[in-house]
């Protein structure tokens, strides 16, 4: 006599609703954690790039001031502005140049560059200070 095993014929291959629900929940949790993290990484990367551009621009401006041709060409502090390339990366960028007398017949020159981030919030300025010999033509 033969016995049929009914249990073996009802075996299913595939996902059950419980497995599908658990997989969807895990995938949802991964997205909930990953998306804000990726946004934070992007914002941090953009801020670092803006800071790098600002520091390079301040260094370029200081080189223009330090160049001997600056005095001969009549370039003044007011005429120094940031480059168009830097302006495209730095929103509302403004340059401030301060000259103060220092010891030993030197003049302290400080260049500060301020700008706003993508949200419109002011960012801590990038500054560079150098000391130059005082010339008779400079105040």
PDB file of C-alpha atoms in Angstrom:
ATOM      1  CA  UNK A   1       0.000   0.000   0.000  1.00  0.00           C
ATOM      2  CA  UNK A   2       1.246   3.390  -0.861  1.00  0.00           C
ATOM      3  CA  UNK A   3       0.945   6.412   1.355  1.00  0.00           C
ATOM      4  CA  UNK A   4       0.883   9.843  -0.109  1.00  0.00           C
ATOM      5  CA  UNK A   5       2.728  12.474   1.795  1.00  0.00           C
ATOM      6  CA  UNK A   6       0.543  15.558   1.544  1.00  0.00           C
ATOM      7  CA  UNK A   7       3.002  17.777   3.391  1.00  0.00           C
ATOM      8  CA  UNK A   8       5.640  17.516   0.707  1.00  0.00           C
ATOM      9  CA  UNK A   9       3.301  18.693  -2.024  1.00  0.00           C
ATOM     10  CA  UNK A  10       2.315  21.850  -0.151  1.00  0.00           C
ATOM     11  CA  UNK A  11       5.920  23.126   0.212  1.00  0.00           C
ATOM     12  CA  UNK A  12       6.279  26.667  -1.148  1.00  0.00           C
ATOM     13  CA  UNK A  13       9.287  28.256  -2.744  1.00  0.00           C
ATOM     14  CA  UNK A  14       9.380  32.021  -2.365  1.00  0.00           C
ATOM     15  CA  UNK A  15       8.870  34.839   0.135  1.00  0.00           C
ATOM     16  CA  UNK A  16       6.162  34.868   2.715  1.00  0.00           C
ATOM     17  CA  UNK A  17       4.455  38.093   3.687  1.00  0.00           C
ATOM     18  CA  UNK A  18       6.364  38.138   6.969  1.00  0.00           C
ATOM     19  CA  UNK A  19       9.725  37.868   5.196  1.00  0.00           C
ATOM     20  CA  UNK A  20       8.715  40.573   2.744  1.00  0.00           C
ATOM     21  CA  UNK A  21       7.640  42.892   5.583  1.00  0.00           C
ATOM     22  CA  UNK A  22      10.893  42.344   7.491  1.00  0.00           C
ATOM     23  CA  UNK A  23      12.993  42.976   4.364  1.00  0.00           C
ATOM     24  CA  UNK A  24      11.059  46.167   3.551  1.00  0.00           C
ATOM     25  CA  UNK A  25      11.442  47.385   7.157  1.00  0.00           C
ATOM     26  CA  UNK A  26      15.196  46.787   7.126  1.00  0.00           C
ATOM     27  CA  UNK A  27      15.552  48.563   3.796  1.00  0.00           C
ATOM     28  CA  UNK A  28      13.528  51.496   5.131  1.00  0.00           C
ATOM     29  CA  UNK A  29      15.760  51.744   8.214  1.00  0.00           C
ATOM     30  CA  UNK A  30      18.858  51.757   6.010  1.00  0.00           C
ATOM     31  CA  UNK A  31      17.437  54.673   3.991  1.00  0.00           C
ATOM     32  CA  UNK A  32      16.408  56.581   7.127  1.00  0.00           C
ATOM     33  CA  UNK A  33      19.966  56.365   8.481  1.00  0.00           C
ATOM     34  CA  UNK A  34      21.893  56.730   5.217  1.00  0.00           C
ATOM     35  CA  UNK A  35      20.187  59.708   3.557  1.00  0.00           C
ATOM     36  CA  UNK A  36      20.820  62.256   6.364  1.00  0.00           C
ATOM     37  CA  UNK A  37      24.369  60.957   6.677  1.00  0.00           C
ATOM     38  CA  UNK A  38      24.992  61.462   2.966  1.00  0.00           C
ATOM     39  CA  UNK A  39      23.531  64.980   3.171  1.00  0.00           C
ATOM     40  CA  UNK A  40      25.859  65.818   6.065  1.00  0.00           C
ATOM     41  CA  UNK A  41      28.861  64.497   4.113  1.00  0.00           C
ATOM     42  CA  UNK A  42      27.897  66.603   1.081  1.00  0.00           C
ATOM     43  CA  UNK A  43      27.478  69.775   3.166  1.00  0.00           C
ATOM     44  CA  UNK A  44      30.822  69.172   4.905  1.00  0.00           C
ATOM     45  CA  UNK A  45      32.570  68.565   1.588  1.00  0.00           C
ATOM     46  CA  UNK A  46      31.109  71.767   0.116  1.00  0.00           C
ATOM     47  CA  UNK A  47      32.170  73.770   3.190  1.00  0.00           C
ATOM     48  CA  UNK A  48      35.707  72.383   2.977  1.00  0.00           C
ATOM     49  CA  UNK A  49      35.896  73.258  -0.717  1.00  0.00           C
ATOM     50  CA  UNK A  50      34.695  76.815  -0.043  1.00  0.00           C
ATOM     51  CA  UNK A  51      37.247  77.195   2.772  1.00  0.00           C
ATOM     52  CA  UNK A  52      40.034  75.981   0.450  1.00  0.00           C
ATOM     53  CA  UNK A  53      39.010  78.410  -2.311  1.00  0.00           C
ATOM     54  CA  UNK A  54      38.868  81.276   0.213  1.00  0.00           C
ATOM     55  CA  UNK A  55      42.330  80.504   1.594  1.00  0.00           C
ATOM     56  CA  UNK A  56      43.799  80.318  -1.899  1.00  0.00           C
ATOM     57  CA  UNK A  57      42.158  83.613  -2.849  1.00  0.00           C
ATOM     58  CA  UNK A  58      43.481  85.372   0.278  1.00  0.00           C
ATOM     59  CA  UNK A  59      46.973  84.061  -0.505  1.00  0.00           C
ATOM     60  CA  UNK A  60      46.676  85.340  -4.087  1.00  0.00           C
ATOM     61  CA  UNK A  61      45.619  88.791  -2.860  1.00  0.00           C
ATOM     62  CA  UNK A  62      48.549  88.893  -0.426  1.00  0.00           C
ATOM     63  CA  UNK A  63      50.907  88.051  -3.302  1.00  0.00           C
ATOM     64  CA  UNK A  64      49.470  90.959  -5.292  1.00  0.00           C
ATOM     65  CA  UNK A  65      50.130  93.293  -2.367  1.00  0.00           C
ATOM     66  CA  UNK A  66      53.646  91.925  -1.839  1.00  0.00           C
ATOM     67  CA  UNK A  67      54.635  92.128  -5.505  1.00  0.00           C
ATOM     68  CA  UNK A  68      57.012  95.002  -6.253  1.00  0.00           C
ATOM     69  CA  UNK A  69      54.964  95.889  -9.323  1.00  0.00           C
ATOM     70  CA  UNK A  70      51.981  96.726  -7.109  1.00  0.00           C
ATOM     71  CA  UNK A  71      53.422 100.043  -5.969  1.00  0.00           C
ATOM     72  CA  UNK A  72      54.515 100.993  -9.458  1.00  0.00           C
ATOM     73  CA  UNK A  73      51.213 100.121 -11.113  1.00  0.00           C
ATOM     74  CA  UNK A  74      49.140 102.139  -8.652  1.00  0.00           C
ATOM     75  CA  UNK A  75      47.107  99.210  -7.329  1.00  0.00           C
ATOM     76  CA  UNK A  76      45.471 100.189  -4.049  1.00  0.00           C
ATOM     77  CA  UNK A  77      43.781  98.136  -1.355  1.00  0.00           C
ATOM     78  CA  UNK A  78      40.380  99.308  -2.577  1.00  0.00           C
ATOM     79  CA  UNK A  79      41.050  98.111  -6.118  1.00  0.00           C
ATOM     80  CA  UNK A  80      41.909  94.553  -5.040  1.00  0.00           C
ATOM     81  CA  UNK A  81      38.943  92.222  -5.479  1.00  0.00           C
ATOM     82  CA  UNK A  82      38.478  88.488  -5.614  1.00  0.00           C
ATOM     83  CA  UNK A  83      38.729  86.643  -8.899  1.00  0.00           C
ATOM     84  CA  UNK A  84      35.588  85.664 -10.827  1.00  0.00           C
ATOM     85  CA  UNK A  85      36.410  81.983 -10.269  1.00  0.00           C
ATOM     86  CA  UNK A  86      36.461  82.464  -6.500  1.00  0.00           C
ATOM     87  CA  UNK A  87      33.326  84.609  -6.621  1.00  0.00           C
ATOM     88  CA  UNK A  88      31.474  81.753  -8.320  1.00  0.00           C
ATOM     89  CA  UNK A  89      32.256  79.467  -5.349  1.00  0.00           C
ATOM     90  CA  UNK A  90      31.842  82.003  -2.524  1.00  0.00           C
ATOM     91  CA  UNK A  91      28.438  83.670  -2.133  1.00  0.00           C
ATOM     92  CA  UNK A  92      28.433  87.335  -1.047  1.00  0.00           C
ATOM     93  CA  UNK A  93      32.234  87.377  -0.768  1.00  0.00           C
ATOM     94  CA  UNK A  94      33.819  90.541   0.625  1.00  0.00           C
ATOM     95  CA  UNK A  95      37.476  91.405   1.096  1.00  0.00           C
ATOM     96  CA  UNK A  96      38.778  93.548   3.954  1.00  0.00           C
ATOM     97  CA  UNK A  97      42.388  94.730   4.055  1.00  0.00           C
ATOM     98  CA  UNK A  98      43.771  96.256   7.248  1.00  0.00           C
ATOM     99  CA  UNK A  99      47.177  97.905   7.580  1.00  0.00           C
ATOM    100  CA  UNK A 100      48.620  98.640  11.009  1.00  0.00           C
ATOM    101  CA  UNK A 101      52.048  99.836  12.080  1.00  0.00           C
ATOM    102  CA  UNK A 102      54.215  97.219  13.770  1.00  0.00           C
ATOM    103  CA  UNK A 103      57.555  97.239  15.539  1.00  0.00           C
ATOM    104  CA  UNK A 104      60.947  97.564  13.862  1.00  0.00           C
ATOM    105  CA  UNK A 105      59.749  99.752  10.983  1.00  0.00           C
ATOM    106  CA  UNK A 106      57.315  97.091   9.755  1.00  0.00           C
ATOM    107  CA  UNK A 107      53.719  97.274   8.672  1.00  0.00           C
ATOM    108  CA  UNK A 108      51.225  94.511   9.486  1.00  0.00           C
ATOM    109  CA  UNK A 109      48.858  93.725   6.595  1.00  0.00           C
ATOM    110  CA  UNK A 110      45.837  91.521   7.298  1.00  0.00           C
ATOM    111  CA  UNK A 111      43.506  90.322   4.552  1.00  0.00           C
ATOM    112  CA  UNK A 112      40.157  88.838   5.573  1.00  0.00           C
ATOM    113  CA  UNK A 113      37.679  87.229   3.215  1.00  0.00           C
ATOM    114  CA  UNK A 114      34.102  86.725   4.389  1.00  0.00           C
ATOM    115  CA  UNK A 115      31.305  84.898   2.578  1.00  0.00           C
ATOM    116  CA  UNK A 116      28.000  83.120   3.161  1.00  0.00           C
ATOM    117  CA  UNK A 117      27.310  79.408   2.890  1.00  0.00           C
ATOM    118  CA  UNK A 118      24.601  77.911   0.672  1.00  0.00           C
ATOM    119  CA  UNK A 119      21.994  78.537   3.388  1.00  0.00           C
ATOM    120  CA  UNK A 120      22.908  82.241   3.534  1.00  0.00           C
ATOM    121  CA  UNK A 121      24.602  82.004   6.936  1.00  0.00           C
ATOM    122  CA  UNK A 122      27.883  83.915   7.376  1.00  0.00           C
ATOM    123  CA  UNK A 123      30.973  81.716   7.606  1.00  0.00           C
ATOM    124  CA  UNK A 124      34.055  82.375   9.740  1.00  0.00           C
ATOM    125  CA  UNK A 125      36.412  84.490   7.623  1.00  0.00           C
ATOM    126  CA  UNK A 126      39.617  83.258   6.049  1.00  0.00           C
ATOM    127  CA  UNK A 127      42.441  85.580   7.106  1.00  0.00           C
ATOM    128  CA  UNK A 128      46.103  85.973   6.316  1.00  0.00           C
ATOM    129  CA  UNK A 129      48.578  88.325   8.006  1.00  0.00           C
ATOM    130  CA  UNK A 130      51.994  89.404   6.738  1.00  0.00           C
ATOM    131  CA  UNK A 131      54.553  92.001   7.767  1.00  0.00           C
ATOM    132  CA  UNK A 132      56.213  94.265   5.217  1.00  0.00           C
ATOM    133  CA  UNK A 133      58.829  96.998   5.525  1.00  0.00           C
ATOM    134  CA  UNK A 134      57.274 100.436   5.721  1.00  0.00           C
ATOM    135  CA  UNK A 135      57.924 102.559   2.659  1.00  0.00           C
ATOM    136  CA  UNK A 136      57.630 106.340   2.530  1.00  0.00           C
ATOM    137  CA  UNK A 137      54.795 106.200  -0.005  1.00  0.00           C
ATOM    138  CA  UNK A 138      52.567 103.988   2.137  1.00  0.00           C
ATOM    139  CA  UNK A 139      50.616 105.679   4.927  1.00  0.00           C
TER     140      UNK A 139
END
